[in-house]
PDB file of C-alpha atoms in Angstrom:
ATOM      1  CA  MET Q   1    -130.209 -74.208  -2.849  1.00 57.00           C
ATOM      2  CA  ASN Q   2    -127.430 -76.901  -2.538  1.00 65.00           C
ATOM      3  CA  GLN Q   3    -124.552 -75.797  -4.899  1.00 66.00           C
ATOM      4  CA  LYS Q   4    -122.453 -78.689  -4.431  1.00 86.00           C
ATOM      5  CA  ILE Q   5    -125.009 -80.790  -6.326  1.00 92.00           C
ATOM      6  CA  LYS Q   6    -123.860 -81.141  -9.964  1.00 94.00           C
ATOM      7  CA  LYS Q   7    -124.881 -84.607 -10.779  1.00 98.00           C
ATOM      8  CA  ILE Q   8    -127.363 -86.934  -9.506  1.00 98.00           C
ATOM      9  CA  GLY Q   9    -127.732 -90.467  -9.718  1.00 98.00           C
ATOM     10  CA  VAL Q  10    -131.004 -92.614  -9.713  1.00 98.00           C
ATOM     11  CA  LEU Q  11    -131.578 -96.386  -9.395  1.00 98.00           C
ATOM     12  CA  THR Q  12    -134.460 -98.845  -8.491  1.00 98.00           C
ATOM     13  CA  SER Q  13    -133.904-101.856  -6.407  1.00 96.00           C
ATOM     14  CA  GLY Q  14    -136.282-104.727  -4.795  1.00 92.00           C
ATOM     15  CA  GLY Q  15    -139.603-105.813  -6.606  1.00 92.00           C
ATOM     16  CA  ASP Q  16    -140.559-103.699  -9.633  1.00 95.00           C
ATOM     17  CA  ALA Q  17    -143.850-101.776  -9.426  1.00 97.00           C
ATOM     18  CA  PRO Q  18    -146.027 -99.971 -12.082  1.00 98.00           C
ATOM     19  CA  GLY Q  19    -144.949 -96.184 -11.993  1.00 98.00           C
ATOM     20  CA  MET Q  20    -141.051 -96.568 -11.351  1.00 98.00           C
ATOM     21  CA  ASN Q  21    -140.421 -95.634 -15.032  1.00 98.00           C
ATOM     22  CA  ALA Q  22    -142.635 -92.230 -14.286  1.00 98.00           C
ATOM     23  CA  ALA Q  23    -140.563 -91.686 -11.131  1.00 98.00           C
ATOM     24  CA  ILE Q  24    -137.234 -92.051 -13.073  1.00 98.00           C
ATOM     25  CA  ARG Q  25    -138.399 -89.838 -15.801  1.00 98.00           C
ATOM     26  CA  ALA Q  26    -139.446 -87.281 -13.389  1.00 98.00           C
ATOM     27  CA  VAL Q  27    -135.934 -87.445 -11.671  1.00 98.00           C
ATOM     28  CA  VAL Q  28    -134.010 -87.275 -15.021  1.00 98.00           C
ATOM     29  CA  ARG Q  29    -136.089 -84.134 -16.309  1.00 98.00           C
ATOM     30  CA  SER Q  30    -136.403 -82.495 -13.146  1.00 98.00           C
ATOM     31  CA  CYS Q  31    -132.173 -82.660 -13.037  1.00 97.00           C
ATOM     32  CA  THR Q  32    -132.490 -81.220 -16.527  1.00 97.00           C
ATOM     33  CA  PHE Q  33    -134.818 -78.275 -15.549  1.00 97.00           C
ATOM     34  CA  HIS Q  34    -132.216 -77.234 -12.815  1.00 96.00           C
ATOM     35  CA  LYS Q  35    -129.608 -77.625 -15.341  1.00 95.00           C
ATOM     36  CA  PHE Q  36    -127.379 -80.542 -14.115  1.00 93.00           C
ATOM     37  CA  SER Q  37    -126.634 -84.119 -14.936  1.00 97.00           C
ATOM     38  CA  CYS Q  38    -128.391 -87.113 -14.388  1.00 98.00           C
ATOM     39  CA  VAL Q  39    -126.786 -90.748 -14.171  1.00 98.00           C
ATOM     40  CA  GLY Q  40    -128.945 -93.800 -14.522  1.00 98.00           C
ATOM     41  CA  ILE Q  41    -127.538 -96.985 -12.350  1.00 98.00           C
ATOM     42  CA  PHE Q  42    -129.023 -99.979 -13.845  1.00 98.00           C
ATOM     43  CA  ARG Q  43    -129.716-103.283 -11.639  1.00 97.00           C
ATOM     44  CA  GLY Q  44    -130.074-101.151  -8.481  1.00 97.00           C
ATOM     45  CA  TYR Q  45    -127.372-101.628  -5.693  1.00 97.00           C
ATOM     46  CA  GLU Q  46    -125.979-104.376  -7.635  1.00 97.00           C
ATOM     47  CA  GLY Q  47    -125.074-101.860 -10.555  1.00 97.00           C
ATOM     48  CA  LEU Q  48    -123.778 -99.280  -8.200  1.00 98.00           C
ATOM     49  CA  ILE Q  49    -121.121-101.554  -7.188  1.00 98.00           C
ATOM     50  CA  GLU Q  50    -120.151-102.817 -11.017  1.00 96.00           C
ATOM     51  CA  GLY Q  51    -120.408 -99.207 -12.051  1.00 96.00           C
ATOM     52  CA  ASP Q  52    -123.062 -99.705 -14.641  1.00 97.00           C
ATOM     53  CA  PHE Q  53    -123.982 -96.013 -15.224  1.00 98.00           C
ATOM     54  CA  LYS Q  54    -125.735 -94.346 -18.109  1.00 97.00           C
ATOM     55  CA  GLU Q  55    -125.957 -90.600 -18.424  1.00 97.00           C
ATOM     56  CA  LEU Q  56    -129.590 -89.782 -19.033  1.00 98.00           C
ATOM     57  CA  GLY Q  57    -131.496 -86.742 -20.532  1.00 97.00           C
ATOM     58  CA  PRO Q  58    -134.855 -85.872 -21.512  1.00 96.00           C
ATOM     59  CA  ARG Q  59    -134.880 -87.906 -24.658  1.00 96.00           C
ATOM     60  CA  SER Q  60    -133.462 -90.897 -22.845  1.00 97.00           C
ATOM     61  CA  VAL Q  61    -136.485 -91.297 -20.778  1.00 97.00           C
ATOM     62  CA  LYS Q  62    -139.213 -90.515 -23.589  1.00 97.00           C
ATOM     63  CA  ASN Q  63    -142.171 -92.876 -24.038  1.00 97.00           C
ATOM     64  CA  ILE Q  64    -141.401 -94.862 -20.634  1.00 98.00           C
ATOM     65  CA  ILE Q  65    -144.317 -93.251 -18.564  1.00 98.00           C
ATOM     66  CA  ASN Q  66    -146.818 -95.776 -19.736  1.00 97.00           C
ATOM     67  CA  LYS Q  67    -144.536 -98.679 -19.324  1.00 97.00           C
ATOM     68  CA  GLY Q  68    -144.670-101.088 -16.428  1.00 97.00           C
ATOM     69  CA  GLY Q  69    -141.597-102.341 -14.318  1.00 96.00           C
ATOM     70  CA  THR Q  70    -138.378-100.465 -14.714  1.00 97.00           C
ATOM     71  CA  PHE Q  71    -136.323 -99.803 -17.611  1.00 97.00           C
ATOM     72  CA  LEU Q  72    -133.144 -99.342 -15.404  1.00 98.00           C
ATOM     73  CA  LYS Q  73    -134.154-102.963 -13.857  1.00 97.00           C
ATOM     74  CA  SER Q  74    -133.691-104.526 -10.463  1.00 94.00           C
ATOM     75  CA  ALA Q  75    -131.843-106.800  -8.730  1.00 89.00           C
ATOM     76  CA  ARG Q  76    -131.044-107.903  -5.301  1.00 87.00           C
ATOM     77  CA  SER Q  77    -127.226-107.692  -4.111  1.00 93.00           C
ATOM     78  CA  LYS Q  78    -125.756-109.480  -1.560  1.00 93.00           C
ATOM     79  CA  GLU Q  79    -122.632-108.073  -1.820  1.00 96.00           C
ATOM     80  CA  PHE Q  80    -124.043-104.576  -1.061  1.00 97.00           C
ATOM     81  CA  ARG Q  81    -124.786-105.750   2.218  1.00 95.00           C
ATOM     82  CA  THR Q  82    -121.197-106.083   3.055  1.00 97.00           C
ATOM     83  CA  LYS Q  83    -118.921-103.047   3.954  1.00 96.00           C
ATOM     84  CA  GLU Q  84    -116.580-103.986   1.360  1.00 97.00           C
ATOM     85  CA  GLY Q  85    -119.220-103.944  -1.381  1.00 97.00           C
ATOM     86  CA  ARG Q  86    -120.516-100.684  -0.176  1.00 97.00           C
ATOM     87  CA  LYS Q  87    -117.234 -99.021  -0.465  1.00 97.00           C
ATOM     88  CA  LYS Q  88    -116.494-100.184  -4.013  1.00 97.00           C
ATOM     89  CA  ALA Q  89    -120.480 -98.691  -4.505  1.00 98.00           C
ATOM     90  CA  PHE Q  90    -119.027 -95.281  -3.237  1.00 98.00           C
ATOM     91  CA  GLU Q  91    -115.910 -95.299  -4.779  1.00 98.00           C
ATOM     92  CA  ASN Q  92    -117.717 -95.804  -8.272  1.00 98.00           C
ATOM     93  CA  LEU Q  93    -120.005 -92.771  -7.209  1.00 98.00           C
ATOM     94  CA  GLN Q  94    -116.865 -90.509  -6.560  1.00 97.00           C
ATOM     95  CA  ASN Q  95    -115.573 -91.637 -10.140  1.00 97.00           C
ATOM     96  CA  ASN Q  96    -118.190 -90.561 -11.697  1.00 97.00           C
ATOM     97  CA  ALA Q  97    -118.628 -87.367  -9.979  1.00 97.00           C
ATOM     98  CA  ILE Q  98    -122.108 -88.329  -8.609  1.00 98.00           C
ATOM     99  CA  ASP Q  99    -123.034 -86.028  -5.365  1.00 97.00           C
ATOM    100  CA  ALA Q 100    -126.224 -87.406  -4.799  1.00 98.00           C
ATOM    101  CA  LEU Q 101    -128.713 -90.480  -5.118  1.00 98.00           C
ATOM    102  CA  VAL Q 102    -132.558 -90.985  -5.482  1.00 98.00           C
ATOM    103  CA  VAL Q 103    -133.417 -94.400  -4.723  1.00 98.00           C
ATOM    104  CA  ILE Q 104    -136.835 -96.196  -5.340  1.00 98.00           C
ATOM    105  CA  GLY Q 105    -137.788 -99.032  -3.919  1.00 96.00           C
ATOM    106  CA  GLY Q 106    -139.434-100.439  -0.418  1.00 94.00           C
ATOM    107  CA  ASP Q 107    -137.843-100.934   3.029  1.00 92.00           C
ATOM    108  CA  GLY Q 108    -135.143-103.251   1.906  1.00 93.00           C
ATOM    109  CA  THR Q 109    -133.992-100.334  -0.430  1.00 96.00           C
ATOM    110  CA  PHE Q 110    -134.321 -97.915   2.202  1.00 96.00           C
ATOM    111  CA  THR Q 111    -132.348 -99.843   4.886  1.00 96.00           C
ATOM    112  CA  GLY Q 112    -129.485-100.266   2.505  1.00 96.00           C
ATOM    113  CA  ALA Q 113    -129.648 -96.728   1.762  1.00 97.00           C
ATOM    114  CA  THR Q 114    -129.580 -95.857   5.635  1.00 96.00           C
ATOM    115  CA  ILE Q 115    -126.500 -97.756   6.093  1.00 97.00           C
ATOM    116  CA  PHE Q 116    -124.600 -96.502   3.085  1.00 97.00           C
ATOM    117  CA  SER Q 117    -125.375 -92.763   3.971  1.00 95.00           C
ATOM    118  CA  GLU Q 118    -124.297 -93.396   7.762  1.00 95.00           C
ATOM    119  CA  GLU Q 119    -121.041 -94.834   6.382  1.00 96.00           C
ATOM    120  CA  HIS Q 120    -120.019 -92.301   3.590  1.00 97.00           C
ATOM    121  CA  ASN Q 121    -121.752 -89.432   4.586  1.00 95.00           C
ATOM    122  CA  PHE Q 122    -123.566 -89.244   0.926  1.00 97.00           C
ATOM    123  CA  PRO Q 123    -126.916 -87.721   0.260  1.00 97.00           C
ATOM    124  CA  ILE Q 124    -129.655 -90.008  -0.492  1.00 98.00           C
ATOM    125  CA  VAL Q 125    -133.678 -89.651  -0.881  1.00 98.00           C
ATOM    126  CA  GLY Q 126    -135.954 -92.291  -1.275  1.00 98.00           C
ATOM    127  CA  LEU Q 127    -139.326 -92.678  -3.170  1.00 98.00           C
ATOM    128  CA  PRO Q 128    -141.427 -95.790  -1.727  1.00 97.00           C
ATOM    129  CA  GLY Q 129    -141.780 -97.932  -4.856  1.00 97.00           C
ATOM    130  CA  THR Q 130    -143.908-101.323  -3.932  1.00 95.00           C
ATOM    131  CA  ILE Q 131    -147.215-102.279  -4.851  1.00 95.00           C
ATOM    132  CA  ASP Q 132    -147.525-103.686  -1.305  1.00 92.00           C
ATOM    133  CA  ASN Q 133    -148.385-100.179   0.410  1.00 93.00           C
ATOM    134  CA  ASP Q 134    -146.845-101.065   3.369  1.00 91.00           C
ATOM    135  CA  ILE Q 135    -144.221 -98.340   3.831  1.00 94.00           C
ATOM    136  CA  TYR Q 136    -144.998 -95.873   6.767  1.00 93.00           C
ATOM    137  CA  GLY Q 137    -144.852 -92.246   6.083  1.00 94.00           C
ATOM    138  CA  THR Q 138    -146.982 -92.128   2.811  1.00 96.00           C
ATOM    139  CA  ASP Q 139    -150.582 -92.599   2.617  1.00 95.00           C
ATOM    140  CA  VAL Q 140    -149.919 -94.296  -1.156  1.00 96.00           C
ATOM    141  CA  THR Q 141    -146.922 -95.843  -2.519  1.00 97.00           C
ATOM    142  CA  ILE Q 142    -145.771 -95.918  -6.122  1.00 98.00           C
ATOM    143  CA  GLY Q 143    -147.536 -99.306  -8.022  1.00 98.00           C
ATOM    144  CA  TYR Q 144    -150.373 -99.711  -5.360  1.00 97.00           C
ATOM    145  CA  ASP Q 145    -153.086 -98.114  -7.445  1.00 97.00           C
ATOM    146  CA  THR Q 146    -152.290-100.322 -10.481  1.00 98.00           C
ATOM    147  CA  ALA Q 147    -151.985-103.278  -8.412  1.00 97.00           C
ATOM    148  CA  LEU Q 148    -155.322-102.706  -7.424  1.00 97.00           C
ATOM    149  CA  ASN Q 149    -156.937-102.374 -10.455  1.00 97.00           C
ATOM    150  CA  THR Q 150    -155.324-105.545 -11.647  1.00 97.00           C
ATOM    151  CA  VAL Q 151    -156.607-107.551  -8.993  1.00 97.00           C
ATOM    152  CA  VAL Q 152    -159.976-106.156  -8.963  1.00 97.00           C
ATOM    153  CA  GLU Q 153    -160.130-106.681 -12.835  1.00 97.00           C
ATOM    154  CA  ALA Q 154    -158.919-110.363 -12.379  1.00 96.00           C
ATOM    155  CA  ILE Q 155    -161.733-111.212  -9.585  1.00 95.00           C
ATOM    156  CA  ASP Q 156    -164.442-109.512 -12.093  1.00 94.00           C
ATOM    157  CA  LYS Q 157    -163.350-112.418 -14.577  1.00 94.00           C
ATOM    158  CA  ILE Q 158    -162.960-114.844 -11.972  1.00 94.00           C
ATOM    159  CA  ARG Q 159    -166.577-114.311 -10.620  1.00 90.00           C
ATOM    160  CA  ASP Q 160    -168.109-114.866 -14.097  1.00 90.00           C
ATOM    161  CA  THR Q 161    -166.838-118.385 -13.901  1.00 88.00           C
ATOM    162  CA  ALA Q 162    -167.784-118.791 -10.063  1.00 86.00           C
ATOM    163  CA  ASN Q 163    -171.492-117.729 -10.549  1.00 83.00           C
ATOM    164  CA  SER Q 164    -171.732-120.258 -13.823  1.00 85.00           C
ATOM    165  CA  HIS Q 165    -170.566-123.258 -11.810  1.00 83.00           C
ATOM    166  CA  ASN Q 166    -171.648-122.329  -8.336  1.00 79.00           C
ATOM    167  CA  ARG Q 167    -168.119-122.295  -6.843  1.00 86.00           C
ATOM    168  CA  LEU Q 168    -166.095-121.111  -4.077  1.00 90.00           C
ATOM    169  CA  PHE Q 169    -162.945-119.141  -5.587  1.00 93.00           C
ATOM    170  CA  LEU Q 170    -160.035-118.691  -3.096  1.00 95.00           C
ATOM    171  CA  VAL Q 171    -157.962-115.942  -4.681  1.00 96.00           C
ATOM    172  CA  GLU Q 172    -154.580-115.045  -3.247  1.00 95.00           C
ATOM    173  CA  VAL Q 173    -153.226-111.619  -3.671  1.00 96.00           C
ATOM    174  CA  MET Q 174    -149.654-110.178  -2.610  1.00 93.00           C
ATOM    175  CA  GLY Q 175    -149.018-109.005   0.722  1.00 85.00           C
ATOM    176  CA  ARG Q 176    -147.028-111.288   2.897  1.00 80.00           C
ATOM    177  CA  ASN Q 177    -147.159-108.748   5.922  1.00 81.00           C
ATOM    178  CA  ALA Q 178    -149.678-106.364   5.151  1.00 85.00           C
ATOM    179  CA  GLY Q 179    -153.258-107.025   3.923  1.00 89.00           C
ATOM    180  CA  SER Q 180    -154.026-103.342   2.319  1.00 92.00           C
ATOM    181  CA  ILE Q 181    -154.202-104.754  -1.403  1.00 95.00           C
ATOM    182  CA  ALA Q 182    -156.314-107.518   0.045  1.00 94.00           C
ATOM    183  CA  LEU Q 183    -158.849-105.528   2.243  1.00 94.00           C
ATOM    184  CA  ASN Q 184    -159.298-102.808  -0.496  1.00 95.00           C
ATOM    185  CA  ALA Q 185    -159.600-105.145  -3.709  1.00 96.00           C
ATOM    186  CA  GLY Q 186    -161.888-107.425  -1.484  1.00 95.00           C
ATOM    187  CA  ILE Q 187    -164.128-104.633  -1.081  1.00 95.00           C
ATOM    188  CA  GLY Q 188    -163.917-103.326  -4.391  1.00 96.00           C
ATOM    189  CA  ALA Q 189    -164.534-106.656  -6.173  1.00 94.00           C
ATOM    190  CA  GLY Q 190    -167.502-107.422  -3.624  1.00 93.00           C
ATOM    191  CA  ALA Q 191    -165.644-110.408  -2.175  1.00 92.00           C
ATOM    192  CA  GLU Q 192    -167.654-112.543   0.526  1.00 88.00           C
ATOM    193  CA  GLU Q 193    -164.680-112.365   3.173  1.00 89.00           C
ATOM    194  CA  VAL Q 194    -161.203-111.171   3.064  1.00 92.00           C
ATOM    195  CA  LEU Q 195    -158.393-112.834   4.929  1.00 91.00           C
ATOM    196  CA  ILE Q 196    -155.647-110.322   5.867  1.00 90.00           C
ATOM    197  CA  PRO Q 197    -152.396-111.296   8.142  1.00 85.00           C
ATOM    198  CA  GLU Q 198    -153.353-108.306  10.428  1.00 84.00           C
ATOM    199  CA  GLU Q 199    -156.593-110.104  11.641  1.00 81.00           C
ATOM    200  CA  ASN Q 200    -156.714-113.853  12.134  1.00 76.00           C
ATOM    201  CA  LEU Q 201    -160.422-114.799  10.911  1.00 70.00           C
ATOM    202  CA  GLY Q 202    -160.201-118.189  12.570  1.00 73.00           C
ATOM    203  CA  ARG Q 203    -161.308-121.287  10.509  1.00 80.00           C
ATOM    204  CA  GLU Q 204    -164.110-121.679  12.458  1.00 83.00           C
ATOM    205  CA  ARG Q 205    -165.582-118.372  11.777  1.00 83.00           C
ATOM    206  CA  LEU Q 206    -164.923-118.355   8.068  1.00 85.00           C
ATOM    207  CA  LEU Q 207    -167.013-121.939   7.862  1.00 86.00           C
ATOM    208  CA  GLN Q 208    -169.784-120.060   9.796  1.00 86.00           C
ATOM    209  CA  SER Q 209    -169.751-117.063   7.731  1.00 83.00           C
ATOM    210  CA  LEU Q 210    -169.531-119.370   4.221  1.00 84.00           C
ATOM    211  CA  LYS Q 211    -172.709-121.146   5.717  1.00 84.00           C
ATOM    212  CA  ARG Q 212    -174.558-117.871   6.314  1.00 81.00           C
ATOM    213  CA  SER Q 213    -173.801-116.709   2.976  1.00 79.00           C
ATOM    214  CA  LYS Q 214    -175.279-119.970   1.300  1.00 77.00           C
ATOM    215  CA  LYS Q 215    -178.477-119.535   3.410  1.00 77.00           C
ATOM    216  CA  ALA Q 216    -179.036-116.222   2.228  1.00 73.00           C
ATOM    217  CA  GLY Q 217    -178.695-117.218  -1.466  1.00 69.00           C
ATOM    218  CA  LYS Q 218    -175.460-116.804  -2.399  1.00 72.00           C
ATOM    219  CA  SER Q 219    -174.875-119.575  -4.954  1.00 63.00           C
ATOM    220  CA  SER Q 220    -171.018-118.446  -5.615  1.00 70.00           C
ATOM    221  CA  SER Q 221    -168.517-116.720  -3.487  1.00 85.00           C
ATOM    222  CA  ILE Q 222    -165.201-115.312  -3.564  1.00 92.00           C
ATOM    223  CA  ILE Q 223    -162.794-115.078  -0.841  1.00 92.00           C
ATOM    224  CA  VAL Q 224    -159.663-112.735  -1.284  1.00 94.00           C
ATOM    225  CA  VAL Q 225    -156.409-114.254   1.052  1.00 93.00           C
ATOM    226  CA  SER Q 226    -153.440-112.283   1.484  1.00 92.00           C
ATOM    227  CA  GLU Q 227    -150.557-114.272   0.954  1.00 89.00           C
ATOM    228  CA  GLY Q 228    -149.407-113.393   4.518  1.00 81.00           C
ATOM    229  CA  ASP Q 229    -152.960-114.824   6.135  1.00 75.00           C
ATOM    230  CA  GLN Q 230    -152.233-117.451   8.760  1.00 69.00           C
ATOM    231  CA  ILE Q 231    -155.539-119.109   8.965  1.00 72.00           C
ATOM    232  CA  GLY Q 232    -154.111-122.126   6.640  1.00 65.00           C
ATOM    233  CA  LYS Q 233    -150.684-122.975   6.232  1.00 75.00           C
ATOM    234  CA  ASN Q 234    -150.940-121.731   2.779  1.00 88.00           C
ATOM    235  CA  ILE Q 235    -153.960-121.145   0.643  1.00 92.00           C
ATOM    236  CA  PHE Q 236    -154.352-124.871  -0.619  1.00 92.00           C
ATOM    237  CA  LYS Q 237    -154.290-126.002   2.992  1.00 90.00           C
ATOM    238  CA  LEU Q 238    -157.209-123.829   3.371  1.00 91.00           C
ATOM    239  CA  ALA Q 239    -159.101-124.732   0.319  1.00 92.00           C
ATOM    240  CA  ASP Q 240    -158.532-128.627   1.611  1.00 91.00           C
ATOM    241  CA  TYR Q 241    -160.372-127.320   5.165  1.00 90.00           C
ATOM    242  CA  ILE Q 242    -163.144-126.112   3.584  1.00 90.00           C
ATOM    243  CA  THR Q 243    -163.598-128.501   1.075  1.00 90.00           C
ATOM    244  CA  ASN Q 244    -163.832-131.423   3.988  1.00 91.00           C
ATOM    245  CA  ASN Q 245    -165.835-129.378   6.129  1.00 90.00           C
ATOM    246  CA  LEU Q 246    -168.541-127.770   3.760  1.00 84.00           C
ATOM    247  CA  ASN Q 247    -169.622-129.700   0.954  1.00 79.00           C
ATOM    248  CA  GLU Q 248    -172.106-126.656  -0.171  1.00 77.00           C
ATOM    249  CA  TYR Q 249    -169.359-125.429  -2.649  1.00 80.00           C
ATOM    250  CA  GLU Q 250    -166.923-126.597  -5.142  1.00 87.00           C
ATOM    251  CA  VAL Q 251    -163.934-124.944  -4.184  1.00 92.00           C
ATOM    252  CA  ARG Q 252    -161.076-123.996  -6.266  1.00 93.00           C
ATOM    253  CA  VAL Q 253    -158.036-121.914  -5.739  1.00 95.00           C
ATOM    254  CA  THR Q 254    -156.702-118.724  -7.718  1.00 96.00           C
ATOM    255  CA  VAL Q 255    -152.923-117.407  -7.087  1.00 95.00           C
ATOM    256  CA  LEU Q 256    -152.396-114.047  -9.031  1.00 95.00           C
ATOM    257  CA  GLY Q 257    -149.059-113.991  -8.470  1.00 92.00           C
ATOM    258  CA  HIS Q 258    -146.962-111.616 -10.521  1.00 92.00           C
ATOM    259  CA  ILE Q 259    -149.354-110.788 -12.580  1.00 94.00           C
ATOM    260  CA  GLN Q 260    -150.194-108.097 -10.014  1.00 95.00           C
ATOM    261  CA  ARG Q 261    -146.855-106.479 -10.517  1.00 94.00           C
ATOM    262  CA  GLY Q 262    -147.019-105.790 -14.497  1.00 94.00           C
ATOM    263  CA  GLY Q 263    -148.847-103.680 -16.721  1.00 95.00           C
ATOM    264  CA  ALA Q 264    -149.193-100.211 -17.328  1.00 97.00           C
ATOM    265  CA  PRO Q 265    -149.492 -97.863 -14.672  1.00 98.00           C
ATOM    266  CA  SER Q 266    -152.629 -96.229 -13.877  1.00 98.00           C
ATOM    267  CA  CYS Q 267    -153.152 -92.345 -14.241  1.00 98.00           C
ATOM    268  CA  TYR Q 268    -152.773 -92.042 -10.530  1.00 98.00           C
ATOM    269  CA  ASP Q 269    -149.638 -93.912 -10.333  1.00 98.00           C
ATOM    270  CA  ARG Q 270    -148.217 -91.927 -12.948  1.00 98.00           C
ATOM    271  CA  VAL Q 271    -149.126 -88.729 -11.636  1.00 98.00           C
ATOM    272  CA  LEU Q 272    -148.263 -89.593  -7.921  1.00 98.00           C
ATOM    273  CA  ALA Q 273    -144.799 -90.894  -9.543  1.00 98.00           C
ATOM    274  CA  SER Q 274    -144.150 -87.687 -11.301  1.00 98.00           C
ATOM    275  CA  ARG Q 275    -144.909 -85.726  -8.140  1.00 98.00           C
ATOM    276  CA  LEU Q 276    -142.780 -87.681  -6.118  1.00 98.00           C
ATOM    277  CA  GLY Q 277    -139.968 -87.762  -8.438  1.00 98.00           C
ATOM    278  CA  VAL Q 278    -139.835 -84.092  -8.844  1.00 98.00           C
ATOM    279  CA  SER Q 279    -140.043 -83.451  -5.083  1.00 98.00           C
ATOM    280  CA  ALA Q 280    -137.054 -85.865  -4.732  1.00 98.00           C
ATOM    281  CA  VAL Q 281    -134.719 -83.566  -6.450  1.00 98.00           C
ATOM    282  CA  ASP Q 282    -136.141 -80.623  -4.932  1.00 97.00           C
ATOM    283  CA  ALA Q 283    -135.643 -82.129  -1.475  1.00 97.00           C
ATOM    284  CA  LEU Q 284    -131.735 -82.775  -2.290  1.00 97.00           C
ATOM    285  CA  LEU Q 285    -131.317 -79.592  -3.486  1.00 95.00           C
ATOM    286  CA  ASP Q 286    -132.843 -78.333  -0.274  1.00 96.00           C
ATOM    287  CA  GLY Q 287    -130.087 -80.064   1.670  1.00 95.00           C
ATOM    288  CA  LYS Q 288    -132.412 -82.984   2.702  1.00 96.00           C
ATOM    289  CA  SER Q 289    -131.054 -86.624   3.071  1.00 96.00           C
ATOM    290  CA  ASP Q 290    -131.584 -89.969   4.716  1.00 96.00           C
ATOM    291  CA  CYS Q 291    -135.293 -89.514   4.071  1.00 97.00           C
ATOM    292  CA  MET Q 292    -138.252 -90.653   1.869  1.00 98.00           C
ATOM    293  CA  ILE Q 293    -140.438 -88.463   0.154  1.00 98.00           C
ATOM    294  CA  GLY Q 294    -144.259 -89.534   0.467  1.00 97.00           C
ATOM    295  CA  ILE Q 295    -147.467 -88.100   0.152  1.00 97.00           C
ATOM    296  CA  ALA Q 296    -150.228 -87.332   3.134  1.00 95.00           C
ATOM    297  CA  HIS Q 297    -153.565 -86.184   2.451  1.00 95.00           C
ATOM    298  CA  ASN Q 298    -152.519 -85.083  -0.745  1.00 96.00           C
ATOM    299  CA  LYS Q 299    -149.541 -83.097   0.170  1.00 97.00           C
ATOM    300  CA  ILE Q 300    -146.015 -84.148  -0.299  1.00 98.00           C
ATOM    301  CA  THR Q 301    -144.231 -85.171   2.931  1.00 97.00           C
ATOM    302  CA  SER Q 302    -140.373 -86.314   4.057  1.00 97.00           C
ATOM    303  CA  VAL Q 303    -139.903 -88.807   6.285  1.00 96.00           C
ATOM    304  CA  PRO Q 304    -136.643 -90.221   7.682  1.00 96.00           C
ATOM    305  CA  PHE Q 305    -135.710 -93.474   6.692  1.00 95.00           C
ATOM    306  CA  SER Q 306    -135.235 -94.696  10.206  1.00 93.00           C
ATOM    307  CA  GLU Q 307    -139.074 -93.952  10.744  1.00 93.00           C
ATOM    308  CA  ALA Q 308    -140.445 -95.625   7.284  1.00 93.00           C
ATOM    309  CA  ILE Q 309    -138.255 -98.714   8.068  1.00 91.00           C
ATOM    310  CA  LYS Q 310    -139.015 -99.370  11.507  1.00 82.00           C
ATOM    311  CA  SER Q 311    -142.479 -98.020  11.707  1.00 71.00           C
ATOM    312  CA  SER Q 312    -145.626 -99.832   9.772  1.00 71.00           C
ATOM    313  CA  ASN Q 313    -148.857 -98.696   8.656  1.00 74.00           C
ATOM    314  CA  GLU Q 314    -152.070 -99.431  11.020  1.00 77.00           C
ATOM    315  CA  LEU Q 315    -154.821-101.107   9.706  1.00 78.00           C
ATOM    316  CA  ASP Q 316    -157.795 -99.240   8.611  1.00 84.00           C
ATOM    317  CA  LEU Q 317    -160.103-100.756  10.984  1.00 85.00           C
ATOM    318  CA  GLU Q 318    -162.787 -98.329   9.203  1.00 91.00           C
ATOM    319  CA  LEU Q 319    -161.955-100.753   6.018  1.00 90.00           C
ATOM    320  CA  VAL Q 320    -162.439-104.033   8.145  1.00 88.00           C
ATOM    321  CA  ARG Q 321    -165.794-102.933   9.263  1.00 89.00           C
ATOM    322  CA  VAL Q 322    -167.116-101.938   5.873  1.00 92.00           C
ATOM    323  CA  SER Q 323    -165.851-105.144   4.528  1.00 89.00           C
ATOM    324  CA  ASP Q 324    -167.794-106.739   7.035  1.00 85.00           C
ATOM    325  CA  ILE Q 325    -170.991-104.772   6.453  1.00 89.00           C
ATOM    326  CA  VAL Q 326    -171.424-104.765   2.514  1.00 87.00           C
ATOM    327  CA  SER Q 327    -170.305-108.505   2.231  1.00 81.00           C
ATOM    328  CA  LEU Q 328    -173.660-109.633   3.896  1.00 73.00           C
TER     329      LEU Q 328
END
């Protein structure tokens, strides 16, 4: 056990994700279990620079496991990108006798943590908190399962309208560089097509697919579009293209947007966040640093920040094949 650690700070950074509160709760109560202090840092790295700290105990995090978002708040910090800003942050940690950090966020959060750790030789462990599920080194990120369920529920409701009016709906979901939400939600919601940035379906192939669907007797269709897909300049341009080249359907667009980030976390995300939060504290006590705690094959893993940031998850080709088959 690392005897030097007496107080751990915890913060959330980047986009919020359901389950972050559960992770914070687990870190705080794990600190209490090991009989040392925990400090909540508000507004991510911005709060770290400004010294926006608060001591947290077991009762400080009661009744938050079921809450979406993050009660520690999150913010982007331009100042933390500067050496001077990071120096201020380090001085605040020293002044408050904080010995190590747990940061919860995505690749931007881990990039900042890596630079800070290298400059000041400060112990930091990260937890993957992002709905996009685009962090290398973990099978699942905190918030992803909840976001999937939110998307599927929304598409189920949209389908009711699509069926009632013989309409074609294009539903845009989050995923600028990763199509994991679109691919899995598309299969789960029974979409006719899924458009993702990893695979360029092509507009002509899309039209042919829709024509086959119509010929097969489908009176309505759902196409799930990841926001990073490159078939059209954007989903509205794609809708115009389909309308101009295929008059069999009445085309409508729904952009789900930030609704995907909110809501109470699923049971899976609450359990995942709790496991990762406890494991983050364990990792610091074992002397680990500059790494992310993830999960692979339902076992807790540790991956260097450098790998989590620079590498990327490969597209699951089996899921692509499944999507093609079950959408006939």
